[in-house]
Tab-separated table of C-alpha atoms and ligand atoms in Angstrom:
chain	number	residue	atom	x	y	z
A	1	UNK	CA	133.632	284.790	131.609
A	2	UNK	CA	130.684	284.179	128.905
A	3	UNK	CA	127.646	285.037	129.397
A	4	UNK	CA	124.442	284.937	127.011
A	5	UNK	CA	123.308	288.692	127.154
A	6	UNK	CA	119.633	289.116	126.322
A	7	UNK	CA	120.317	292.608	124.602
A	8	UNK	CA	116.247	293.832	124.328
A	9	UNK	CA	112.824	291.313	124.305
A	10	UNK	CA	112.185	289.935	121.020
A	11	UNK	CA	113.321	286.853	118.906
A	12	UNK	CA	116.345	284.109	119.729
A	13	UNK	CA	119.365	287.067	117.629
A	14	UNK	CA	118.541	289.385	121.022
A	15	UNK	CA	120.589	286.649	122.746
A	16	UNK	CA	124.193	287.172	122.592
A	17	UNK	CA	127.324	285.719	123.074
A	18	UNK	CA	130.084	288.548	125.344
A	19	UNK	CA	132.496	288.191	127.649
A	20	UNK	CA	131.583	290.404	130.872
A	21	UNK	CA	134.017	289.900	134.170
A	22	UNK	CA	132.785	287.247	136.666
A	23	UNK	CA	130.475	288.874	139.546
A	24	UNK	CA	131.428	289.362	142.650
A	25	UNK	CA	129.806	288.150	146.116
A	26	UNK	CA	128.921	289.712	149.234
A	27	UNK	CA	129.310	288.042	152.176
A	28	UNK	CA	125.994	286.207	152.457
A	29	UNK	CA	126.471	284.886	148.260
A	30	UNK	CA	128.064	281.905	146.906
A	31	UNK	CA	130.116	282.074	143.694
A	32	UNK	CA	129.530	278.846	141.663
A	33	UNK	CA	131.678	277.541	138.272
A	34	UNK	CA	128.905	276.863	136.097
A	35	UNK	CA	129.041	273.073	134.924
A	36	UNK	CA	124.762	272.804	133.044
A	37	UNK	CA	121.373	274.781	132.832
A	38	UNK	CA	118.655	273.679	131.848
A	39	UNK	CA	116.299	275.146	129.978
A	40	UNK	CA	112.527	276.207	130.353
A	41	UNK	CA	109.665	277.888	128.579
A	42	UNK	CA	109.298	281.258	130.963
A	43	UNK	CA	112.726	281.929	130.562
A	44	UNK	CA	111.252	281.629	126.484
A	45	UNK	CA	108.748	283.706	127.561
A	46	UNK	CA	110.523	286.122	129.313
A	47	UNK	CA	113.158	287.050	126.027
A	48	UNK	CA	110.151	287.676	124.771
A	49	UNK	CA	108.645	290.109	126.792
A	50	UNK	CA	106.661	289.336	129.712
A	51	UNK	CA	106.541	290.783	134.269
A	52	UNK	CA	110.606	289.519	134.481
A	53	UNK	CA	111.970	290.765	131.053
A	54	UNK	CA	111.528	295.058	132.342
A	55	UNK	CA	113.340	294.516	135.449
A	56	UNK	CA	116.185	292.602	133.432
A	57	UNK	CA	116.754	294.514	131.278
A	58	UNK	CA	118.030	297.643	133.483
A	59	UNK	CA	120.677	295.394	134.891
A	60	UNK	CA	124.168	296.277	133.605
A	61	UNK	CA	124.413	292.596	131.945
A	62	UNK	CA	121.152	291.323	131.282
A	63	UNK	CA	121.508	287.394	131.239
A	64	UNK	CA	118.496	284.364	132.107
A	65	UNK	CA	118.248	281.870	133.232
A	66	UNK	CA	117.531	280.133	136.684
A	67	UNK	CA	118.068	276.802	136.491
A	68	UNK	CA	122.178	275.911	137.514
A	69	UNK	CA	124.606	272.839	138.533
A	70	UNK	CA	128.118	273.306	139.118
A	71	UNK	CA	130.945	273.497	141.303
A	72	UNK	CA	131.388	275.539	144.255
A	73	UNK	CA	134.136	278.678	143.188
A	74	UNK	CA	134.336	280.859	146.371
A	75	UNK	CA	132.186	281.439	149.536
A	76	UNK	CA	131.174	284.694	150.961
A	77	UNK	CA	132.597	285.075	154.868
A	78	UNK	CA	128.866	285.133	155.947
A	79	UNK	CA	128.587	281.318	154.284
A	80	UNK	CA	128.530	278.055	156.765
A	81	UNK	CA	126.607	275.497	154.342
A	82	UNK	CA	128.979	275.166	151.491
A	83	UNK	CA	132.819	275.272	151.000
A	84	UNK	CA	134.889	275.606	147.922
A	85	UNK	CA	135.110	272.565	145.514
A	86	UNK	CA	131.386	271.118	146.488
A	87	UNK	CA	128.655	270.480	143.591
A	88	UNK	CA	125.479	271.897	143.601
A	89	UNK	CA	122.134	272.422	142.180
A	90	UNK	CA	119.371	274.360	141.907
A	91	UNK	CA	116.734	277.033	141.217
A	92	UNK	CA	119.261	280.161	141.403
A	93	UNK	CA	117.983	283.476	142.408
A	94	UNK	CA	113.640	282.356	141.614
A	95	UNK	CA	111.783	284.475	141.687
A	96	UNK	CA	114.534	287.190	141.310
A	97	UNK	CA	117.092	286.752	138.725
A	98	UNK	CA	119.442	283.515	138.447
A	99	UNK	CA	121.254	284.599	135.543
A	100	UNK	CA	122.524	281.333	134.885
A	101	UNK	CA	123.073	281.657	130.969
A	102	UNK	CA	127.144	282.001	131.970
A	103	UNK	CA	130.441	280.749	132.906
A	104	UNK	CA	129.760	281.564	136.488
A	105	UNK	CA	126.388	282.000	138.496
A	106	UNK	CA	126.161	283.520	142.099
A	107	UNK	CA	123.776	282.191	144.531
A	108	UNK	CA	122.341	282.378	147.917
A	109	UNK	CA	122.639	279.146	150.620
A	110	UNK	CA	119.033	278.877	150.628
A	111	UNK	CA	118.509	278.630	146.534
A	112	UNK	CA	122.009	275.651	146.452
A	113	UNK	CA	121.624	271.460	147.295
A	114	UNK	CA	123.976	269.196	147.102
A	115	UNK	CA	124.181	266.588	144.061
A	116	UNK	CA	124.158	263.446	145.531
A	117	UNK	CA	126.762	260.790	144.886
A	118	UNK	CA	126.451	259.053	141.407
A	119	UNK	CA	124.383	261.819	139.837
A	120	UNK	CA	125.542	263.683	137.000
A	121	UNK	CA	125.220	267.792	136.666
A	122	UNK	CA	123.186	266.655	133.563
A	123	UNK	CA	120.575	265.691	135.098
A	124	UNK	CA	121.067	267.839	138.262
A	125	UNK	CA	120.403	270.816	136.079
A	126	UNK	CA	117.276	269.400	134.694
A	127	UNK	CA	115.824	268.257	138.066
A	128	UNK	CA	114.889	271.843	138.871
A	129	UNK	CA	112.118	273.645	137.810
A	130	UNK	CA	109.871	271.435	136.119
A	131	UNK	CA	110.984	269.104	139.072
A	132	UNK	CA	109.375	271.205	141.882
A	133	UNK	CA	106.580	272.456	139.883
A	134	UNK	CA	105.555	268.963	138.945
A	135	UNK	CA	106.417	267.188	142.576
A	136	UNK	CA	104.525	270.519	144.648
A	137	UNK	CA	101.548	270.602	142.440
A	138	UNK	CA	101.111	266.687	142.388
A	139	UNK	CA	102.284	266.598	145.978
A	140	UNK	CA	100.879	269.564	147.530
A	141	UNK	CA	97.717	270.327	145.891
A	142	UNK	CA	96.762	267.091	143.865
A	143	UNK	CA	98.036	265.689	147.148
A	144	UNK	CA	97.943	262.413	144.752
A	145	UNK	CA	98.211	259.140	147.781
A	146	UNK	CA	97.818	255.339	146.491
A	147	UNK	CA	94.688	254.752	144.513
A	148	UNK	CA	94.314	259.101	143.634
A	149	UNK	CA	93.097	258.996	139.448
A	150	UNK	CA	95.228	261.586	137.871
A	151	UNK	CA	95.164	263.112	134.136
A	152	UNK	CA	98.491	264.593	133.327
A	153	UNK	CA	98.525	267.086	129.709
A	154	UNK	CA	102.313	266.770	128.509
A	155	UNK	CA	103.570	263.961	130.171
A	156	UNK	CA	106.163	264.216	127.716
A	157	UNK	CA	107.988	267.481	128.394
A	158	UNK	CA	109.867	268.969	130.907
A	159	UNK	CA	107.720	269.027	133.652
A	160	UNK	CA	104.908	266.064	132.386
A	161	UNK	CA	107.828	263.177	132.994
A	162	UNK	CA	108.533	264.152	136.085
A	163	UNK	CA	104.216	264.506	136.615
A	164	UNK	CA	104.097	261.090	135.705
A	165	UNK	CA	107.409	260.008	138.216
A	166	UNK	CA	106.660	261.521	140.908
A	167	UNK	CA	102.550	260.357	140.405
A	168	UNK	CA	103.406	256.929	139.889
A	169	UNK	CA	105.551	257.859	143.154
A	170	UNK	CA	103.398	258.515	145.179
A	171	UNK	CA	101.003	255.926	144.014
A	172	UNK	CA	98.822	257.402	141.521
A	173	UNK	CA	97.011	255.624	138.755
A	174	UNK	CA	98.164	257.568	135.761
A	175	UNK	CA	96.265	258.514	132.754
A	176	UNK	CA	98.604	260.772	130.606
A	177	UNK	CA	98.772	263.222	127.400
A	178	UNK	CA	101.075	263.547	124.606
A	179	UNK	CA	101.299	263.053	120.220
A	180	UNK	CA	101.023	259.244	119.483
A	181	UNK	CA	105.225	259.406	118.396
A	182	UNK	CA	106.152	259.517	121.703
A	183	UNK	CA	104.066	256.564	124.157
A	184	UNK	CA	106.100	254.772	124.377
A	185	UNK	CA	108.669	257.202	126.226
A	186	UNK	CA	105.073	258.098	128.242
A	187	UNK	CA	104.245	254.775	129.486
A	188	UNK	CA	107.768	253.696	130.371
A	189	UNK	CA	107.908	256.445	133.279
A	190	UNK	CA	105.219	254.544	134.592
A	191	UNK	CA	101.729	256.074	132.742
A	192	UNK	CA	99.345	253.530	133.239
A	193	UNK	CA	96.992	255.101	130.242
A	194	UNK	CA	98.153	256.374	127.732
A	195	UNK	CA	95.968	259.272	125.438
A	196	UNK	CA	96.616	260.371	122.015
A	197	UNK	CA	95.614	264.441	121.882
A	198	UNK	CA	95.915	264.734	118.409
A	199	UNK	CA	93.132	261.854	117.685
A	200	UNK	CA	91.939	261.387	120.923
A	201	UNK	CA	89.569	264.015	123.089
A	202	UNK	CA	91.087	263.206	126.032
A	203	UNK	CA	87.733	264.361	127.970
A	204	UNK	CA	86.043	261.205	126.898
A	205	UNK	CA	89.059	258.058	127.371
A	206	UNK	CA	89.560	259.882	131.199
A	207	UNK	CA	86.826	260.707	132.918
A	208	UNK	CA	86.211	260.510	137.190
A	209	UNK	CA	90.086	261.958	137.244
A	210	UNK	CA	90.278	262.710	141.287
A	211	UNK	CA	92.687	265.444	139.950
A	212	UNK	CA	94.051	266.894	136.230
A	213	UNK	CA	97.324	268.807	136.172
A	214	UNK	CA	97.176	270.752	133.263
A	215	UNK	CA	100.476	271.939	131.732
A	216	UNK	CA	98.603	273.109	128.005
A	217	UNK	CA	96.031	276.041	129.815
A	218	UNK	CA	93.712	278.123	127.718
A	219	UNK	CA	90.427	276.260	126.527
A	220	UNK	CA	92.058	272.909	128.256
A	221	UNK	CA	91.097	274.257	131.632
A	222	UNK	CA	87.632	273.660	130.321
A	223	UNK	CA	88.235	270.243	129.152
A	224	UNK	CA	89.674	269.306	131.988
A	225	UNK	CA	86.751	270.238	133.481
A	226	UNK	CA	84.718	267.798	132.057
A	227	UNK	CA	87.479	265.050	133.023
A	228	UNK	CA	86.840	265.256	136.854
A	229	UNK	CA	85.167	263.907	139.114
A	230	UNK	CA	82.844	265.994	141.728
A	231	UNK	CA	84.768	267.918	143.588
A	232	UNK	CA	87.845	267.268	141.641
A	233	UNK	CA	90.825	268.978	141.622
A	234	UNK	CA	92.535	271.328	138.423
A	235	UNK	CA	95.776	272.597	138.289
A	236	UNK	CA	96.782	275.061	136.236
A	237	UNK	CA	100.363	275.784	135.405
A	238	UNK	CA	100.659	278.403	132.015
A	239	UNK	CA	100.443	281.279	133.979
A	240	UNK	CA	99.010	283.450	130.648
A	241	UNK	CA	95.506	281.468	131.387
A	242	UNK	CA	95.576	280.025	134.906
A	243	UNK	CA	93.988	283.356	136.219
A	244	UNK	CA	90.409	281.482	135.158
A	245	UNK	CA	91.180	278.564	136.222
A	246	UNK	CA	89.507	279.286	140.461
A	247	UNK	CA	86.130	280.716	139.254
A	248	UNK	CA	85.793	277.831	136.022
A	249	UNK	CA	86.356	275.636	138.208
A	250	UNK	CA	83.386	276.476	140.875
A	251	UNK	CA	81.445	276.957	138.276
A	252	UNK	CA	81.514	272.870	138.001
A	253	UNK	CA	81.606	272.395	141.164
A	254	UNK	CA	85.457	271.031	140.900
A	255	UNK	CA	88.433	273.069	142.738
A	256	UNK	CA	90.431	275.158	140.752
A	257	UNK	CA	94.433	275.412	141.365
A	258	UNK	CA	97.097	278.110	140.052
A	259	UNK	CA	99.796	277.231	140.590
A	260	UNK	CA	102.637	278.910	141.208
A	261	UNK	CA	106.261	277.288	141.834
A	262	UNK	CA	107.933	277.944	145.397
A	263	UNK	CA	111.395	278.225	145.450
A	264	UNK	CA	111.924	275.785	148.646
A	265	UNK	CA	115.072	273.828	149.433
A	266	UNK	CA	112.870	271.376	151.765
A	267	UNK	CA	111.794	270.307	148.469
A	268	UNK	CA	114.988	270.376	146.360
A	269	UNK	CA	116.042	267.880	149.205
A	270	UNK	CA	113.433	265.887	148.537
A	271	UNK	CA	114.362	265.404	144.893
A	272	UNK	CA	117.778	264.736	145.307
A	273	UNK	CA	117.109	262.146	147.629
A	274	UNK	CA	115.018	260.693	144.582
A	275	UNK	CA	117.577	261.773	142.090
A	276	UNK	CA	120.312	259.544	144.092
A	277	UNK	CA	118.124	256.315	144.637
A	278	UNK	CA	117.309	256.341	141.162
A	279	UNK	CA	113.403	256.974	141.599
A	280	UNK	CA	113.875	260.295	139.589
A	281	UNK	CA	115.408	260.112	135.862
A	282	UNK	CA	114.933	262.851	134.230
A	283	UNK	CA	115.523	262.907	130.858
A	284	UNK	CA	117.390	264.915	128.481
A	285	UNK	CA	116.694	264.705	125.213
A	286	UNK	CA	119.260	268.087	123.369
A	287	UNK	CA	122.441	269.120	125.172
A	288	UNK	CA	123.842	272.638	123.385
A	289	UNK	CA	127.039	274.897	124.529
A	290	UNK	CA	126.304	278.064	125.907
A	291	UNK	CA	128.088	279.386	122.312
A	292	UNK	CA	124.666	277.716	120.818
A	293	UNK	CA	121.850	279.008	123.316
A	294	UNK	CA	119.722	280.760	120.463
A	295	UNK	CA	119.386	277.641	118.287
A	296	UNK	CA	117.980	276.249	122.315
A	297	UNK	CA	115.287	278.171	122.394
A	298	UNK	CA	114.550	277.800	119.146
A	299	UNK	CA	114.522	274.255	119.839
A	300	UNK	CA	112.068	274.695	122.906
A	301	UNK	CA	109.593	277.052	121.786
A	302	UNK	CA	108.491	274.537	119.159
A	303	UNK	CA	106.033	273.342	121.760
A	304	UNK	CA	107.618	269.312	121.529
A	305	UNK	CA	110.458	268.877	123.799
A	306	UNK	CA	110.893	265.386	124.762
A	307	UNK	CA	112.091	265.207	128.469
A	308	UNK	CA	114.073	268.618	128.860
A	309	UNK	CA	117.101	269.796	127.133
A	310	UNK	CA	120.684	271.672	128.479
A	311	UNK	CA	122.712	274.255	128.112
A	312	UNK	CA	126.933	272.988	128.972
A	313	UNK	CA	129.564	275.302	129.667
A	314	UNK	CA	132.541	273.355	128.287
B	401	NAP	N1	103.873	279.093	137.304
B	401	NAP	C1	105.057	277.740	137.195
B	401	NAP	O1	105.072	278.083	138.274
B	401	NAP	C2	104.905	276.538	136.122
B	401	NAP	C3	106.099	276.474	136.061
B	401	NAP	C4	107.105	275.309	135.524
B	401	NAP	C5	105.695	275.476	133.881
B	401	NAP	N2	105.416	276.447	133.807
B	401	NAP	C6	104.383	276.305	132.539
B	401	NAP	O2	103.783	274.575	132.110
B	401	NAP	C7	104.437	274.351	130.659
B	401	NAP	C8	104.649	273.318	130.351
B	401	NAP	O3	106.019	273.982	130.753
B	401	NAP	P1	107.499	272.385	129.820
B	401	NAP	O4	108.746	272.633	130.470
B	401	NAP	O5	106.592	270.903	130.342
B	401	NAP	O6	107.307	273.082	128.661
B	401	NAP	P2	107.573	271.280	127.282
B	401	NAP	O7	108.900	270.932	127.816
B	401	NAP	O8	108.441	272.166	126.315
B	401	NAP	O9	106.897	270.846	127.688
B	401	NAP	C9	106.687	269.816	125.832
B	401	NAP	C10	105.092	269.434	125.531
B	401	NAP	O10	104.774	269.426	125.436
B	401	NAP	C11	103.769	268.317	124.856
B	401	NAP	N3	102.401	268.927	124.136
B	401	NAP	C12	102.294	270.271	123.249
B	401	NAP	N4	101.328	270.185	122.852
B	401	NAP	C13	100.207	268.847	123.676
B	401	NAP	C14	98.687	269.137	123.622
B	401	NAP	N5	98.018	269.427	123.012
B	401	NAP	N6	98.200	267.562	124.485
B	401	NAP	C15	99.394	267.592	125.254
B	401	NAP	N7	100.882	267.091	124.964
B	401	NAP	C16	100.940	268.856	124.263
B	401	NAP	C17	104.987	267.937	123.867
B	401	NAP	O11	104.292	266.696	122.890
B	401	NAP	P3	103.887	266.727	121.546
B	401	NAP	O12	105.574	266.860	121.168
B	401	NAP	O13	104.042	264.780	121.531
B	401	NAP	O14	103.297	267.343	120.745
B	401	NAP	C18	106.324	268.151	124.328
B	401	NAP	O15	106.522	267.034	124.547
B	401	NAP	C19	104.418	276.156	129.937
B	401	NAP	O16	103.718	277.025	129.839
B	401	NAP	C20	104.778	276.417	131.270
B	401	NAP	O17	106.118	277.731	131.636
B	401	NAP	C21	104.551	277.491	134.978
């Protein structure tokens, strides 16, 4: 099978296409023929060198990727839930490795969810790490409900564009930041108030928020605390800086949450239901064939992606 191998950490040239054997499965594993993978900033960070890289590079075939959709090819003897031909998607292997930048991947039952009737492989693959992050952050930590006032940063990106939709689904009033060119897109997702981060100070426009969902980190933690009411919740997700959030929020009389996603099948099934009803609509701005994985990474690391970028296998 074709796979994108990471030879060493660094720039995109270290991602190389190679023909390798289709992986063998154990009795409790499932072999899936990949249809679509979606890419995330964490893969760019792993390619460049982070806490995952060292372990990944020790593998015989270091392959990036966690998000994918596909068709079950073969199941191990102990598998009861899935059979060959089933259409599935999920966050594969996380927080271990999913190796979804390849024509086949191996998954455990707990990491696969059925793709609902009428949902495309592209939309399913896109609604994985980014979608579950927004869902868990806003539901479990933000505890969004009717009339919660929430500010969502980077509302036009992978996580943010799901965040706006979930926030509206939970009944919240949504303030959203992105650059002006993305205003129509973000308002169409459901944002009630739009703030252009290039020309406006969000902490002056959005005040007395119950919750801020910070997808930028760094000094956005400090500025976001100015938007919160006393006792409000700041959820910060970029792992490079979110260690600071608890202490800073406490000093400001708020609650800080350093978020990390839980790979949870129940939440993936909830996402699948919202995809089926059309309440959740992924936006895929670009699609690259696996052979062009370097171009896809280059595009994502510019930091201006609208919605999601996906990788197709055929
Ligand atoms: N801890 C976890 O479990 C977890 C899970 C998922 C993601 N993350 C992290 O969360 C971050 C966001 O991920 P993502 O997939 O949403 O990234 P993304 O898709 O690359 O985000 C791109 C978007 O960010 C917007 N943006 C850039 N700078 C901005 C600013 N200063 N203010 C407002 N919007 C801005 C861009 O809009 P413009 O083009 O208009 O600038 C663009 O639409 C990443 O650091 C990722 O690693 C963490």
